[in-house]
């Protein structure tokens, strides 16, 4: 449980001459749920793009002891570092089942893929009901489930979930958080990137707070939730007196 | 399986018998019909599956034409050597040109491929070995049955290739590229490699069709070999029949070319006008092609027509 699955040191990245991230250090141990919170423009998505290697960066990113610096996005994906992208990026005109099938695109073990299908349909029964329906015709919550299911079909070791709660009803968010806990119970490590700090803290073990490209706080979520600065800025709780 | 392929196989057998049951007019009609059907099917490999509308397929066709013509007219080489030469030229061209232009999306890709046609046409018009502006004359033969059966075999091969693609991982990757290229890349599809592979395969069938046709017509020049209008035919026929389906482009080519010939022989001058009207009506009422129309009518009857018109806001 203590092996560091993802380890980031001194990471800097940006677009053109504009630096967005400066000296990021972050790690996720195997079996953990770690959350990265921060407001709009803090650099969360930039950090995820650096991790998935769709954006060049300086510094070190190691996944399971392997340096990701020189790898292509496909190679990173093949190692089991799988993202559920913000906005879901589903194949809107393909059926739910075809979307899930695409998640297993790089896998060749038919038996393993069949098990993954079972697991995804067990976690999200509604996807089984709607497996023949076009992904674009699903509700927002179902689309998020489909995106998470598709990522699970890739047999991830680290699941990176970006803005899961965006635009979803609180009851749906609660349901998805429950599924995250269940997925972790099955041995998948999770990095959850969220604006909804309440939701993120309710399921994560540890958290990092990102502000204007730097990590300003880190620790167990219980400690972060008790931190007056975090409470004021992210939980909307004013300290009395 | 057997019932699904029964009709196409019977159709292929009937087509194969045409030289023995038809007259010369029918043979000429058949040869050109098989040519455009094979070209539409070749176009389908890239255009239908990945959604990249190529206007460079007439370039590959032209390279096939010139490969055969140069080998036979300038070096007295056998026909098959010319075919191979043309295919190699076209595939090299697809490979070299694919890397830079497959990065372009949508209309930009179409425009770039259109430019390719003009460039190659100008190039051969200035090459001595290709007969410059005047063109080349191939040795005369009267083996129309061979040309007919050769084009039929090519159409079958292209259709089998498309059938394989549509049920393979490769084809799934191509469809994913069409549906959402970024998402496909996120799922581990090597989009650049796949697009180039599809383009090269498409160029192979286009060039073989050009090579056979060059020997059949015996006289070729830059304008007829690199003819953008031929490419427009491929696109219209494939889209009319159903892009990204196995039999759609073939059915589309057969129907549209037959309509065109019927119009041309009955009302000659106004044929192009009526042909245009047929295409406009087809785009309005069946924007996803004949194959989709067939499924739709079976599933929901005439309501399908209204549904598609509504869906595409026409």
XYZ file of C-alpha atoms in Angstrom, chain B residues 29-271:
243
model
C -21.153 0.345 -70.080
C -20.077 -2.460 -67.726
C -16.377 -1.631 -67.881
C -16.889 1.993 -66.937
C -19.443 1.033 -64.304
C -17.023 -1.396 -62.650
C -14.273 1.231 -62.829
C -16.263 3.884 -60.964
C -17.623 1.314 -58.502
C -14.089 0.131 -57.661
C -12.971 3.755 -57.289
C -15.938 4.600 -55.051
C -15.156 1.564 -52.908
C -11.470 2.583 -52.687
C -12.524 6.094 -51.655
C -14.752 4.536 -48.986
C -11.735 3.064 -47.160
C -10.491 6.470 -46.038
C -13.465 8.752 -46.676
C -16.218 6.458 -45.429
C -14.495 5.063 -42.367
C -12.388 7.962 -41.073
C -14.522 10.800 -42.458
C -11.527 12.356 -44.229
C -12.959 13.354 -47.617
C -10.107 12.867 -50.059
C -10.030 14.631 -53.404
C -6.616 13.123 -54.043
C -7.890 9.707 -55.059
C -8.007 10.780 -58.686
C -4.285 11.509 -58.250
C -3.666 7.913 -57.198
C -5.825 6.768 -60.087
C -3.738 8.973 -62.404
C -0.486 7.544 -61.090
C -1.849 4.061 -61.806
C -2.728 5.210 -65.316
C 0.737 6.633 -65.901
C 2.561 3.720 -64.273
C 0.997 1.319 -66.752
C 1.324 3.710 -69.689
C 4.997 4.503 -69.093
C 5.934 0.851 -68.555
C 4.123 -0.337 -71.683
C 4.545 2.591 -74.099
C 8.069 3.687 -73.194
C 9.757 0.446 -72.095
C 7.724 -2.288 -73.798
C 7.222 -3.986 -70.446
C 4.324 -6.374 -69.859
C 1.009 -5.072 -68.561
C 1.349 -6.548 -65.092
C 4.698 -4.794 -64.557
C 2.974 -1.515 -65.375
C 0.188 -2.285 -62.904
C 2.714 -2.963 -60.144
C 4.713 0.144 -61.029
C 1.591 2.316 -60.921
C 0.520 0.824 -57.602
C 3.962 1.448 -56.096
C 4.014 5.047 -57.345
C 0.564 5.706 -55.909
C 1.330 4.101 -52.546
C 4.608 6.033 -52.247
C 2.741 9.211 -53.062
C 0.066 8.389 -50.448
C 2.736 7.672 -47.859
C 4.762 10.826 -48.522
C 1.766 13.104 -48.810
C -0.207 11.459 -45.999
C 2.181 12.477 -43.238
C 1.833 16.244 -43.708
C -1.759 16.493 -44.966
C -3.503 13.996 -42.705
C -2.767 16.450 -39.882
C -5.289 18.752 -41.525
C -8.915 18.253 -40.642
C -12.226 18.767 -42.393
C -12.261 21.157 -45.352
C -8.523 21.859 -45.048
C -7.726 18.237 -45.789
C -10.060 18.244 -48.810
C -8.465 21.418 -50.201
C -4.936 20.084 -49.754
C -5.794 16.870 -51.608
C -7.406 18.894 -54.379
C -4.083 20.730 -54.768
C -2.297 17.411 -55.084
C -4.254 16.655 -58.247
C -3.257 19.902 -59.912
C 0.387 19.476 -58.892
C 0.745 15.938 -60.276
C -1.066 16.878 -63.458
C 1.389 19.749 -64.030
C 4.322 17.489 -63.173
C 3.565 14.766 -65.746
C 2.772 17.428 -68.364
C 6.420 18.456 -68.122
C 8.039 15.032 -68.078
C 9.408 13.616 -71.315
C 9.042 10.082 -70.059
C 5.323 10.699 -69.512
C 4.796 12.165 -72.973
C 4.414 15.742 -71.688
C 1.162 17.445 -72.685
C 0.541 15.124 -75.589
C 0.167 11.934 -73.603
C 1.028 8.345 -74.364
C -0.374 5.663 -76.638
C -0.441 2.115 -75.345
C -0.319 -0.996 -77.516
C -3.766 -1.719 -78.906
C -5.622 -4.821 -77.737
C -9.162 -6.056 -78.117
C -9.531 -8.088 -74.971
C -12.508 -6.336 -73.467
C -13.520 -9.491 -71.614
C -10.216 -9.428 -69.730
C -10.570 -5.759 -68.836
C -14.125 -6.366 -67.704
C -13.277 -9.397 -65.579
C -10.128 -7.679 -64.271
C -12.121 -4.691 -63.039
C -14.746 -7.001 -61.567
C -12.019 -8.894 -59.687
C -10.610 -5.589 -58.449
C -14.047 -4.456 -57.259
C -14.477 -7.774 -55.424
C -11.026 -7.448 -53.839
C -11.729 -3.874 -52.712
C -15.108 -4.941 -51.311
C -13.547 -7.878 -49.452
C -10.927 -5.502 -48.036
C -13.705 -3.176 -46.830
C -15.632 -6.139 -45.377
C -12.529 -7.148 -43.452
C -11.947 -3.561 -42.277
C -15.506 -3.141 -41.049
C -15.215 -6.152 -38.754
C -11.636 -5.629 -37.578
C -9.903 -3.716 -34.787
C -8.349 -1.581 -37.489
C -11.802 -0.585 -38.758
C -13.039 0.087 -35.223
C -10.095 2.449 -34.804
C -10.895 4.197 -38.092
C -14.535 4.650 -37.083
C -13.422 6.021 -33.715
C -11.288 8.565 -35.597
C -14.350 9.596 -37.611
C -16.531 9.911 -34.534
C -14.042 11.836 -32.383
C -10.385 11.895 -33.264
C -9.214 13.290 -29.924
C -11.152 10.713 -27.947
C -9.794 7.959 -30.207
C -6.245 9.083 -29.458
C -7.046 9.119 -25.728
C -8.199 5.483 -26.028
C -4.834 4.475 -27.456
C -5.641 4.478 -31.180
C -2.487 5.456 -33.092
C -4.436 7.915 -35.234
C -1.593 8.971 -37.552
C -0.607 5.403 -38.388
C -4.231 4.360 -38.981
C -5.078 7.272 -41.237
C -1.981 6.701 -43.341
C -2.634 2.967 -43.582
C -6.184 3.698 -44.790
C -4.924 6.246 -47.320
C -2.270 3.859 -48.673
C -4.781 1.014 -49.006
C -7.195 3.370 -50.744
C -4.417 4.498 -53.116
C -3.554 0.886 -53.985
C -7.049 0.057 -55.271
C -7.363 3.423 -57.025
C -4.068 2.906 -58.850
C -4.913 -0.643 -59.941
C -8.210 0.618 -61.342
C -6.325 3.347 -63.227
C -3.787 0.864 -64.584
C -6.428 -1.472 -65.978
C -8.416 1.380 -67.442
C -5.325 2.906 -69.120
C -4.683 -0.296 -71.058
C -8.352 -0.452 -72.008
C -8.598 3.103 -73.422
C -5.031 2.909 -74.892
C -4.637 6.691 -75.127
C -3.967 8.774 -72.032
C -3.055 12.392 -71.300
C -2.654 14.506 -68.135
C -6.136 16.013 -68.295
C -7.949 12.674 -68.461
C -5.655 10.885 -65.977
C -5.790 13.541 -63.247
C -9.424 14.536 -63.569
C -10.959 16.033 -60.411
C -14.432 15.323 -61.826
C -13.704 11.618 -61.528
C -12.937 12.158 -57.841
C -16.217 14.022 -57.393
C -17.965 10.969 -58.885
C -16.307 8.683 -56.318
C -17.423 10.907 -53.443
C -21.003 11.270 -54.699
C -21.404 7.552 -55.375
C -19.934 6.434 -52.057
C -21.962 8.971 -50.093
C -25.139 8.204 -52.063
C -24.820 4.492 -51.316
C -23.687 4.799 -47.720
C -20.188 5.793 -46.642
C -18.520 3.494 -44.139
C -20.641 0.495 -45.207
C -19.453 -2.581 -47.118
C -21.845 -2.546 -50.067
C -23.136 1.035 -50.016
C -20.526 2.560 -52.350
C -20.954 -0.303 -54.862
C -24.738 -0.008 -54.856
C -24.438 3.782 -55.056
C -22.134 3.569 -58.066
C -24.365 1.068 -59.866
C -27.526 3.085 -59.349
C -26.150 6.557 -60.033
C -24.162 5.532 -63.072
C -27.154 3.660 -64.487
C -29.416 6.662 -63.918
C -26.885 8.906 -65.573
C -26.525 6.669 -68.630
C -30.282 6.239 -68.965
C -30.738 10.011 -68.835
C -27.856 10.602 -71.249
C -29.324 8.281 -73.869
C -32.928 9.516 -73.559
C -32.695 13.276 -73.060
C -28.992 13.785 -73.783
C -28.533 17.542 -73.264
C -30.558 17.865 -70.076
C -29.081 14.725 -68.537
